[in-house]
Short mmCIF file of C-alpha atoms in Angstrom, two decimals:
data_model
loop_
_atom_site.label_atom_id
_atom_site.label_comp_id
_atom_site.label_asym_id
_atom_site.label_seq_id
_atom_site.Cartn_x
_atom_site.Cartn_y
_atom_site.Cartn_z
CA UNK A 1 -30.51 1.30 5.12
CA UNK A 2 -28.02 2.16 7.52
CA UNK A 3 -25.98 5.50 6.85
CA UNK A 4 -22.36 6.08 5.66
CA UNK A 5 -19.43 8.64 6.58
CA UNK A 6 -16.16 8.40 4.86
CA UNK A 7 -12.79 10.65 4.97
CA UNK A 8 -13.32 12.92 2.20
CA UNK A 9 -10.10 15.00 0.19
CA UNK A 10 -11.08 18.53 0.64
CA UNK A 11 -7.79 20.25 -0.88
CA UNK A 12 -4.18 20.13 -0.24
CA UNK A 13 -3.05 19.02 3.43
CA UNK A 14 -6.66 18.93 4.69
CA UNK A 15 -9.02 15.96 4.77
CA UNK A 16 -12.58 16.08 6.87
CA UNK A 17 -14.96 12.82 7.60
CA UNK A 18 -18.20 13.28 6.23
CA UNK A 19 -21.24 11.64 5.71
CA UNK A 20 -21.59 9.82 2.68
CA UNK A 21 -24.09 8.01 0.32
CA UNK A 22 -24.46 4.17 1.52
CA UNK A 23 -23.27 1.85 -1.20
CA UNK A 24 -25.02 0.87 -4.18
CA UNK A 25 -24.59 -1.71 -6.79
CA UNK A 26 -24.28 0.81 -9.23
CA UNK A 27 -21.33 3.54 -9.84
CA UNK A 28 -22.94 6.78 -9.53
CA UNK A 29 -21.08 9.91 -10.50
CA UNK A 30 -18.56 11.90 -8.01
CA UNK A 31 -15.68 13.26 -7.28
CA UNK A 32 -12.77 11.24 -9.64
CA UNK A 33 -15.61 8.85 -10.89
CA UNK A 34 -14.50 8.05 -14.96
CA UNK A 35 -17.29 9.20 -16.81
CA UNK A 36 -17.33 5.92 -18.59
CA UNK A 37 -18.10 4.08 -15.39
CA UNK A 38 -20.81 5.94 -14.46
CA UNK A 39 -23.83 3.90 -14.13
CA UNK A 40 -22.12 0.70 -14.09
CA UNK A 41 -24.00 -2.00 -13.00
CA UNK A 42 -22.05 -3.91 -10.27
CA UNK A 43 -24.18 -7.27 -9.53
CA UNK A 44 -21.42 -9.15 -8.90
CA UNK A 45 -20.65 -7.18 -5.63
CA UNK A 46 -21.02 -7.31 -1.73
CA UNK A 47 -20.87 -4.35 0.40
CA UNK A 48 -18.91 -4.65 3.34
CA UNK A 49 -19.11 -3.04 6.84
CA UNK A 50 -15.92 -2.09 7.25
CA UNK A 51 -14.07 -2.84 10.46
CA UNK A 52 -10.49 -1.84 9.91
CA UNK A 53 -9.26 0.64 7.04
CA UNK A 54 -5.19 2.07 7.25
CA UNK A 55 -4.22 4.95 6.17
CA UNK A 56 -1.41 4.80 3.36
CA UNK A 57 1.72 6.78 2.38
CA UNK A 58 -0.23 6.36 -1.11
CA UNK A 59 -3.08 8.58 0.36
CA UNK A 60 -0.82 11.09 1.75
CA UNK A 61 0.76 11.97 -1.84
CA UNK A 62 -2.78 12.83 -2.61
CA UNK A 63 -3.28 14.87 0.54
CA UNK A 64 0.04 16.61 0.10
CA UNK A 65 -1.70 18.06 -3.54
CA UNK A 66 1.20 16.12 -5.17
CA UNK A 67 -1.57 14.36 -8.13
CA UNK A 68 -4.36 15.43 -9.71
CA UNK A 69 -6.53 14.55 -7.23
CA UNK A 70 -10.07 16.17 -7.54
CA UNK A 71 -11.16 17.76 -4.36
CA UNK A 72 -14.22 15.72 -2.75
CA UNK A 73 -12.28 12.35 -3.15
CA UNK A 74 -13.49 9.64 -0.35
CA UNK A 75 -10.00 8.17 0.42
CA UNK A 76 -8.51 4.90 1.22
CA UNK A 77 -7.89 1.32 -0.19
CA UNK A 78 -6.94 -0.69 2.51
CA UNK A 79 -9.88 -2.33 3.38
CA UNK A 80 -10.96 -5.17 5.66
CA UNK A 81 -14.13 -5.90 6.90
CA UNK A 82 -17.80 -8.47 7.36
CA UNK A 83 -19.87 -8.62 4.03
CA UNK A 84 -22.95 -6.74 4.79
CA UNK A 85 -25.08 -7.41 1.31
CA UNK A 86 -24.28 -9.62 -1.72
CA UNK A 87 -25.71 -8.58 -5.38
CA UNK A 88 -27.66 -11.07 -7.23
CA UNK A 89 -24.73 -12.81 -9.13
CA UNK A 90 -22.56 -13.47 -6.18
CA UNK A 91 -22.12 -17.35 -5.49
CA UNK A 92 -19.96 -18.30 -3.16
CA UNK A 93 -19.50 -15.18 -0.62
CA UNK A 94 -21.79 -14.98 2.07
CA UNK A 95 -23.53 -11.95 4.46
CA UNK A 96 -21.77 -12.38 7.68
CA UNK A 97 -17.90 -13.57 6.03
CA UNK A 98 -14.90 -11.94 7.30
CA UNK A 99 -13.23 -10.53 4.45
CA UNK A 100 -9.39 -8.96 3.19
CA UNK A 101 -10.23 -7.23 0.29
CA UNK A 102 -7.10 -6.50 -2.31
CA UNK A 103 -6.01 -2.38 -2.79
CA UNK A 104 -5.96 -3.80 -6.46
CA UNK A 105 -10.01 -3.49 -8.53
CA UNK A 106 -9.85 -6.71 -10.78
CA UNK A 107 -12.06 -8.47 -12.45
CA UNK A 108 -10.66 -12.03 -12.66
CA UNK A 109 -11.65 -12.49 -16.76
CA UNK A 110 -9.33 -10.29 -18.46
CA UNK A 111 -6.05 -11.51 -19.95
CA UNK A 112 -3.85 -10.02 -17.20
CA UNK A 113 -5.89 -11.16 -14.60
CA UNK A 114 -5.96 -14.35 -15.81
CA UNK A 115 -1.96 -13.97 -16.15
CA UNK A 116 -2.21 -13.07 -12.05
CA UNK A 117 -1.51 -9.21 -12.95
CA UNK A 118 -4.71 -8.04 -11.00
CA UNK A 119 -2.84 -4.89 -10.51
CA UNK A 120 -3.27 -4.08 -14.09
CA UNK A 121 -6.41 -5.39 -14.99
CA UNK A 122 -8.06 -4.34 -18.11
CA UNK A 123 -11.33 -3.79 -17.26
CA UNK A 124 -12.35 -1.88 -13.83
CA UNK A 125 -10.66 1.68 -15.07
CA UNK A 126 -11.58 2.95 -18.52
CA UNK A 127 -8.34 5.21 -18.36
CA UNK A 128 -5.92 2.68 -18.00
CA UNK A 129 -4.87 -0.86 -16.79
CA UNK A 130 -5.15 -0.86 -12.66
CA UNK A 131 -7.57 0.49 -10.50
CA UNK A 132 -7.88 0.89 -6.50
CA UNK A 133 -10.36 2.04 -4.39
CA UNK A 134 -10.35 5.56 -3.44
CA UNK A 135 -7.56 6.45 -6.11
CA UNK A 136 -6.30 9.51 -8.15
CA UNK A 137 -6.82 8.10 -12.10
CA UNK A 138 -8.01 4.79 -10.42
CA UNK A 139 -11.43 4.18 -12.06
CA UNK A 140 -13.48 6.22 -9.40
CA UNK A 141 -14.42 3.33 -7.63
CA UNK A 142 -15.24 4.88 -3.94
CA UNK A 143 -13.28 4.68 -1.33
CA UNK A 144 -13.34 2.27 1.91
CA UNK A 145 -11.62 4.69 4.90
CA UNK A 146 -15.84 4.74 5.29
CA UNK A 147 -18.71 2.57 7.51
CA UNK A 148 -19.47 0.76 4.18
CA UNK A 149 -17.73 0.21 0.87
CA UNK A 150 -18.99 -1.64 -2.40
CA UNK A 151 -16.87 -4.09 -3.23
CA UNK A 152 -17.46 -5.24 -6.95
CA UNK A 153 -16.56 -8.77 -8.36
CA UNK A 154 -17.01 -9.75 -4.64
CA UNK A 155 -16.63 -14.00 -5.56
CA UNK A 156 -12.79 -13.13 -7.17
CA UNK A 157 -11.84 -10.24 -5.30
CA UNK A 158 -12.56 -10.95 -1.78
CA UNK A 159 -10.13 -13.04 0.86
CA UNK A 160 -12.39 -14.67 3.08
CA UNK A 161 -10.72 -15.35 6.48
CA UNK A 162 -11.45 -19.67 8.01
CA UNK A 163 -13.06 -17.95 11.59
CA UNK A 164 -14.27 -15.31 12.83
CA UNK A 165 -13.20 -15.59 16.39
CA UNK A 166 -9.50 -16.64 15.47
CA UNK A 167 -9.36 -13.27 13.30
CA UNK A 168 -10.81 -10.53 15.46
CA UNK A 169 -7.52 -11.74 17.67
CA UNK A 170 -5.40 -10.80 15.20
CA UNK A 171 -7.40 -8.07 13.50
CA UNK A 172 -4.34 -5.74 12.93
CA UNK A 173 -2.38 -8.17 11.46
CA UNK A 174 -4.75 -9.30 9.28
CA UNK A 175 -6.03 -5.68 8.41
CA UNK A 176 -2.17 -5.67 6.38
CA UNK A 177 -2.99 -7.94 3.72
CA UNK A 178 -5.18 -5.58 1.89
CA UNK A 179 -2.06 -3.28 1.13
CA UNK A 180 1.53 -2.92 2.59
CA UNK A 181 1.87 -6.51 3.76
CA UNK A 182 1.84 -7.99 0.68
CA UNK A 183 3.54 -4.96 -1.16
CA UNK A 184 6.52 -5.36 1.03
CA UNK A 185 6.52 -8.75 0.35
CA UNK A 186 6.18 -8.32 -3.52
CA UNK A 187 9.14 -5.61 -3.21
CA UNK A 188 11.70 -8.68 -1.73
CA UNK A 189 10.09 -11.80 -3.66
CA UNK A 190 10.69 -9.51 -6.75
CA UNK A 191 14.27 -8.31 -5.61
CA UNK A 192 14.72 -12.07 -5.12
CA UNK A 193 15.35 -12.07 -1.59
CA UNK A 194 15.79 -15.43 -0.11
CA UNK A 195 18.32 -17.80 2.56
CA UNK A 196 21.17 -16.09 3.31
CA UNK A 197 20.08 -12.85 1.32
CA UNK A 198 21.54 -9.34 2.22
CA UNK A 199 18.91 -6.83 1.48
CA UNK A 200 18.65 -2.90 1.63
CA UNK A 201 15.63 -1.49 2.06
CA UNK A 202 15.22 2.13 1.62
CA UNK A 203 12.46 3.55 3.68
CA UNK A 204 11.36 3.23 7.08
CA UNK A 205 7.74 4.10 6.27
CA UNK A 206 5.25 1.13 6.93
CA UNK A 207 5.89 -0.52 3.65
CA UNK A 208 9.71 -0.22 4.50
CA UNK A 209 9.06 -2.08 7.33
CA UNK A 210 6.62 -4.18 5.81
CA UNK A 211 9.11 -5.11 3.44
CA UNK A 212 12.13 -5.66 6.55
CA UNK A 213 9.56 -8.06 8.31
CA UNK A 214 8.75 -9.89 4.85
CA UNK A 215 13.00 -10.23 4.02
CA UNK A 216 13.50 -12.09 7.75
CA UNK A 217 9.99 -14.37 6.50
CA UNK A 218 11.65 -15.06 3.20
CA UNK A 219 15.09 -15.76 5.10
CA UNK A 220 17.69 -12.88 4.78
CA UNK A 221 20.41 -13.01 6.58
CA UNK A 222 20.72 -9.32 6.63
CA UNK A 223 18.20 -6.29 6.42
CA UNK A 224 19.77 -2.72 6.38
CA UNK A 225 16.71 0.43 6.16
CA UNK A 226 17.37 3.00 5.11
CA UNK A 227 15.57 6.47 6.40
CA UNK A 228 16.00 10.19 7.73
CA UNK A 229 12.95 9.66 10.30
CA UNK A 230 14.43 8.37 13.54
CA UNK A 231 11.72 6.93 15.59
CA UNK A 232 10.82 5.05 11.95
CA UNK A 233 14.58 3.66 11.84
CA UNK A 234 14.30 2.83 16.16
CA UNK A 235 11.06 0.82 15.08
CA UNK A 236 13.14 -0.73 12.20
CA UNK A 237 16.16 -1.40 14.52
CA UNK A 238 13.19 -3.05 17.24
CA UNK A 239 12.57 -6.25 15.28
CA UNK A 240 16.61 -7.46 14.09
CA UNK A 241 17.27 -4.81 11.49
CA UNK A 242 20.38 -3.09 10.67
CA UNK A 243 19.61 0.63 10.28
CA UNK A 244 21.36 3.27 8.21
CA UNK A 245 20.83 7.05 8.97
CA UNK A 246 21.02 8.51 5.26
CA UNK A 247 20.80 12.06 6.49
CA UNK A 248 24.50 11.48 7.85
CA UNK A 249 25.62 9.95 4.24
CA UNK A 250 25.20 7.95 1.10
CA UNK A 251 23.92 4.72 2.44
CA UNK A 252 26.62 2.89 0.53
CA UNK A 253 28.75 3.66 3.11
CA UNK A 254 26.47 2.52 5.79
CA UNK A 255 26.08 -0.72 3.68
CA UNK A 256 30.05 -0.78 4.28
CA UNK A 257 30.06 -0.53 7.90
CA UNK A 258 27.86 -3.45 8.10
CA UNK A 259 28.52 -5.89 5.65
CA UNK A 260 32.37 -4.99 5.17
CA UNK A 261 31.43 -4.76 1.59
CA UNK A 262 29.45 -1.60 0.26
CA UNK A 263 27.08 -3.85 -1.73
CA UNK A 264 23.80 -5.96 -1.21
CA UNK A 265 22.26 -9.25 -2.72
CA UNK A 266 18.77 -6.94 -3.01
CA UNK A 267 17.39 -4.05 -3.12
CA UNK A 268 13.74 -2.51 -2.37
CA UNK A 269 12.29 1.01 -3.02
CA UNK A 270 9.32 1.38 -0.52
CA UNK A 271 10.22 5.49 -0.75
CA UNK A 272 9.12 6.40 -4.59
CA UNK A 273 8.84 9.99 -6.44
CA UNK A 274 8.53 11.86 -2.73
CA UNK A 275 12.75 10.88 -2.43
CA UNK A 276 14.78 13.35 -0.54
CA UNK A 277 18.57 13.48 -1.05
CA UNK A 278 21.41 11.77 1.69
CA UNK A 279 24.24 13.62 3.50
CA UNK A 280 24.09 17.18 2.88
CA UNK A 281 20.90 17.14 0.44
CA UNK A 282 18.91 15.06 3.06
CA UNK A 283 16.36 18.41 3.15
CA UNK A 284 16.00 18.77 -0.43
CA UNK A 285 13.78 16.33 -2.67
CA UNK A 286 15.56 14.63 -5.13
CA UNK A 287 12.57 12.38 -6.51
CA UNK A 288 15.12 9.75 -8.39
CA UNK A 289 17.57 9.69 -5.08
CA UNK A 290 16.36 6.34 -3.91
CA UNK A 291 16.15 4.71 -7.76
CA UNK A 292 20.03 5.62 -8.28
CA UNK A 293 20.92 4.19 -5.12
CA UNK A 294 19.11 0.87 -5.62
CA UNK A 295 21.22 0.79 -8.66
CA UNK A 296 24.91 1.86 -6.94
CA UNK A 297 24.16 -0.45 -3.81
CA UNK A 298 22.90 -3.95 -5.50
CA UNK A 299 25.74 -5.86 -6.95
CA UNK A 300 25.89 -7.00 -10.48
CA UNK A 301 23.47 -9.33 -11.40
CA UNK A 302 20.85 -8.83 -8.36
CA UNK A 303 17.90 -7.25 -8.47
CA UNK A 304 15.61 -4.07 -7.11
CA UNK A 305 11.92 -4.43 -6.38
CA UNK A 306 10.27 -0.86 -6.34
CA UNK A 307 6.94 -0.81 -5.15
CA UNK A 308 7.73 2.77 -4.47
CA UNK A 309 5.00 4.79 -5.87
CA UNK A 310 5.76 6.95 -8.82
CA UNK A 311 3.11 8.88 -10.57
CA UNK A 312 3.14 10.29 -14.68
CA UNK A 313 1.86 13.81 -13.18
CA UNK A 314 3.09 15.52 -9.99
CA UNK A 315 2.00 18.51 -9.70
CA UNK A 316 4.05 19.82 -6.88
CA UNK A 317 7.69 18.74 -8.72
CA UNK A 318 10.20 21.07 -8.91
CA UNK A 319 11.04 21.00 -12.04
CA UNK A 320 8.98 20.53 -15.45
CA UNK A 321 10.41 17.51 -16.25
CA UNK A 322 9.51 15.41 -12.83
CA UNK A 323 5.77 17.42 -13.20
CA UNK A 324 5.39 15.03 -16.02
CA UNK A 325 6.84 11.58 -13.87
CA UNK A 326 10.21 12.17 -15.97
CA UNK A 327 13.52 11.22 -13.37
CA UNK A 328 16.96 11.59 -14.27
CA UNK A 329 18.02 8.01 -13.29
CA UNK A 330 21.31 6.47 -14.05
CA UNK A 331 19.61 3.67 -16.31
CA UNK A 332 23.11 3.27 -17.82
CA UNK A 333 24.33 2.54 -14.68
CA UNK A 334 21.81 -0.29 -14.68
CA UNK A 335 22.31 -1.59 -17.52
CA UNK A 336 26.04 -2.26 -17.03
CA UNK A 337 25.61 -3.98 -13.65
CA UNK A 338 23.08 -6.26 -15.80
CA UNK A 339 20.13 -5.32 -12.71
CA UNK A 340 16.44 -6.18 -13.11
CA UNK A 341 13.88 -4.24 -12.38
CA UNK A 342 10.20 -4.88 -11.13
CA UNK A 343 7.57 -2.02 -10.84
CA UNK A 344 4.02 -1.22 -10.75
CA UNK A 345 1.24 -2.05 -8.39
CA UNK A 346 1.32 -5.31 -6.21
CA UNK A 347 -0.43 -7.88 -7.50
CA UNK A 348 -1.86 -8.60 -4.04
CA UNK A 349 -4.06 -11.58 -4.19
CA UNK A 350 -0.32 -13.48 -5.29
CA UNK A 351 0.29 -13.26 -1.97
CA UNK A 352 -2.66 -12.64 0.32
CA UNK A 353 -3.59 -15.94 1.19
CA UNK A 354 -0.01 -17.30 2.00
CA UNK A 355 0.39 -14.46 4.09
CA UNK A 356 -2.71 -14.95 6.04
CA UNK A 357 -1.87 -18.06 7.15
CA UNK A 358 1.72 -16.79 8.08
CA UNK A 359 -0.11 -14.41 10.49
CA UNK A 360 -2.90 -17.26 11.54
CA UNK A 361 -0.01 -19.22 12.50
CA UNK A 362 1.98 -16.72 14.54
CA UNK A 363 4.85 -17.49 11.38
CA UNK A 364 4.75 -12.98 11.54
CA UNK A 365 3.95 -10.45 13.66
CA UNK A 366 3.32 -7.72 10.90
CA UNK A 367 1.32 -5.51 13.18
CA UNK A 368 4.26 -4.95 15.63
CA UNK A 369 6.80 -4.73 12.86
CA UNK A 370 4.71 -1.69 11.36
CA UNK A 371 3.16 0.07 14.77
CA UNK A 372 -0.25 -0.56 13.65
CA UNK A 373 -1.99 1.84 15.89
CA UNK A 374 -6.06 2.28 15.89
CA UNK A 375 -7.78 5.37 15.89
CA UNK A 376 -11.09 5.87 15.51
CA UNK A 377 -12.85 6.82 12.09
CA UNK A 378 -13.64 10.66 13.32
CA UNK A 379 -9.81 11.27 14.12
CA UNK A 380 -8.77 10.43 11.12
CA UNK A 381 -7.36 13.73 10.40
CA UNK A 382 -5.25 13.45 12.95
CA UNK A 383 -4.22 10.20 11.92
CA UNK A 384 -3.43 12.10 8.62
CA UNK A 385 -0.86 14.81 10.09
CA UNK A 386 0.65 12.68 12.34
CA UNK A 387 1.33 10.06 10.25
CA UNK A 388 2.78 13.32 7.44
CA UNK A 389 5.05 14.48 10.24
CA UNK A 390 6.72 11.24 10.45
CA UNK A 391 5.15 9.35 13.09
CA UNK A 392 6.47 5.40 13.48
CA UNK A 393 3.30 4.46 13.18
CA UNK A 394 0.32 2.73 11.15
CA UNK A 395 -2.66 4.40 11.63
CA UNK A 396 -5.71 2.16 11.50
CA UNK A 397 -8.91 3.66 11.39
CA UNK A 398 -11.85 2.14 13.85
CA UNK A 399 -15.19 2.94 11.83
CA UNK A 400 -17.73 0.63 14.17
CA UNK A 401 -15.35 0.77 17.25
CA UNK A 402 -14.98 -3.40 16.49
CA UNK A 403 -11.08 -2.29 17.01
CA UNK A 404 -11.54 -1.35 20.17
CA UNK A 405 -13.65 -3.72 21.43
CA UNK A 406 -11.46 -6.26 20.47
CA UNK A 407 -8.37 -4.98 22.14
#
């Protein structure tokens, strides 16, 4: 059995790799693991050697000590990797497959999966509907910024790619579809960006950009991002987007500049409960900043996707109310501009195969449009406080070095 080391939560702003037990087909207890899945027989898995694993804005609101996180925590659910064992009820996956496996746990029998909600299904977290690997509240399922992560429902859950060879050449774009890609793209199909669309995106993060490169695949005519960061709004700027600088004012009036009109066919929140204010309160958090703007920038009618992450505890709010996932959003606003609203976790498997043959195709370059930039698995925590001080870039961790080699 070959041995294991994953990036393990050790406490607010500090994360350490570590070695780690090898996968089982069994949930054993740990760190965030639901008591009620502990012992869970999981013979419908594979574990998979994994050969690329990102780094997520979702994993830094855990290392910033902004949930409940438990110390101990092996991090990360963007996952992509070659099947390395198969449990006794797998069918149709095979050792040796190159694999995208979905952020979202699912099972593929309950009623939402069946619906294609896999981000809520209702039967891999005994808390609640949804689970992800590596995850605050998520189940405890353990996570794959590691050598080797289990993988359960492995026949449902896993994305196998047509060739080896033609994917190790794109290897960072295809290392997207476990995560952002298709969570940009979610945040636009559900804003209901299409031809001849105007869009503002707020955030300039990688699923801001995700979301900019899946608006020009979907046909906008316009993409404004929104952002404080400016080597994230230069990378924005790099592939045909419009950029607005909210530290220098509301982005309404950026909207203005551009469009002549200081509105926007859609709107997508790819900044959630970690918000700072524009203008004047661009240094002080304002976690419902981005949700009122949606609402003030998207004409009547249209539509805001927010795949934004908010959370129903945060301890490190400023105020009681937002500790408990409570905003103060201008809902009437909202409601008088007759908007509609999409939230929650993407669905990703919606979306991950059309997408993968957007990238086999050379339809998207989503690699370039996010900065996807290896590292190997031991420097993740550099990865970590780079990537928390604003760097333009995706950090991909390299566990077996196949990154490199295939560079």
């Amino acid at each position: 059995m070959p041995g294991n080391k994953g990036v393990v939560y050790e406490g607010p702003g500090t994360v350490e790799v570590h070695a780690i037990d090898y996968p089982e087909f069994e949930l054993k207890d740990g760190p965030g693991v639901n008591p009620a899945n502990v012992g869970r027989k999981v013979p419908h898995g594979a574990i998979v050697k994994v050969i690329a694993t990102n780094i997520c804005g979702s994993d830094q609101h855990m290392v910033r000590g902004r949930t409940t996180a438990p110390q101990g925590l092996v991090l990360g659910h963007e996952i992509t990797g070659e099947v390395a064992e198969v449990g006794p009820d797998v069918e149709f996956v095979k050792v040796g497959d190159m694999v995208s496996v979905p952020f979202n746990i699912s099972c593929g029998r309950c009623r939402n999966c069946k619906e294609g909600k896999t981000g809520i299904c209702e039967n891999v977290n005994p808390d609640r509907p949804g689970s992800a690997y590596g995850y605050v509240d998520m189940g405890g399922w353990v996570g794959g910024q590691a050598e080797y992560v289990l993988v359960p429902y492995a026949d449902w859950n896993l994305l196998k790619f047509p060739d080896r060879d033609q994917a190790m050449e794109k290897i960072l774009d295809l290392a997207m579809l476990a995560d952002i890609f298709p969570t940009g793209f979610h945040g636009c199909v559900t804003a209901g960006v299409g031809p001849g669309s105007t869009v503002y995106i707020a955030g300039a993060g990688p699923v801001g950009l995700a979301a900019a490169a899946s608006a020009f695949l979907l046909g906008a005519a316009v993409v404004i991002v929104g952002d404080l960061n400016q080597e994230r709004l230069a990378q924005a700027h790099g592939f045909g987007c419009e950029t607005a600088d909210v530290s220098q004012g509301e982005p309404r009036e950026h909207i203005e500049r551009v469009l002549g009109v200081p509105e926007v066919d859609c709107a997508v929140d790819a900044v959630g409960f970690e918000a700072r204010g524009h203008g004047r309160e661009a240094g002080t958090e304002h976690p419902a900043a981005v949700l009122n703007t949606i609402m003030d920038v998207t004409r009547a009618g249209g539509a805001a996707g927010i795949p934004g992450l908010y959370v129903t505890s945060d301890p490190g709010a400023k105020d009681e109310a937002a500790r408990q996932g409570s905003l103060s959003i201008r809902i009437g606003l909202g409601w008088a501009k007759s908007l509609t609203f999409a939230t929650g976790q993407c669905p990703v498997m919606r979306y991950n195969r059309r997408l993968m043959m957007a990238i086999l195709h050379d339809r998207v370059r989503i690699a370039d449009a996010v900065n996807a930039t290896p590292i190997p698995l031991d420097q993740a925590p550099r990865g970590y406080a780079e990537f928390d001080r604003g760097a333009a870039r995706k950090y991909v961790l390299d566990p077996h070095g196949m990154l490199a080699a295939a560079a």
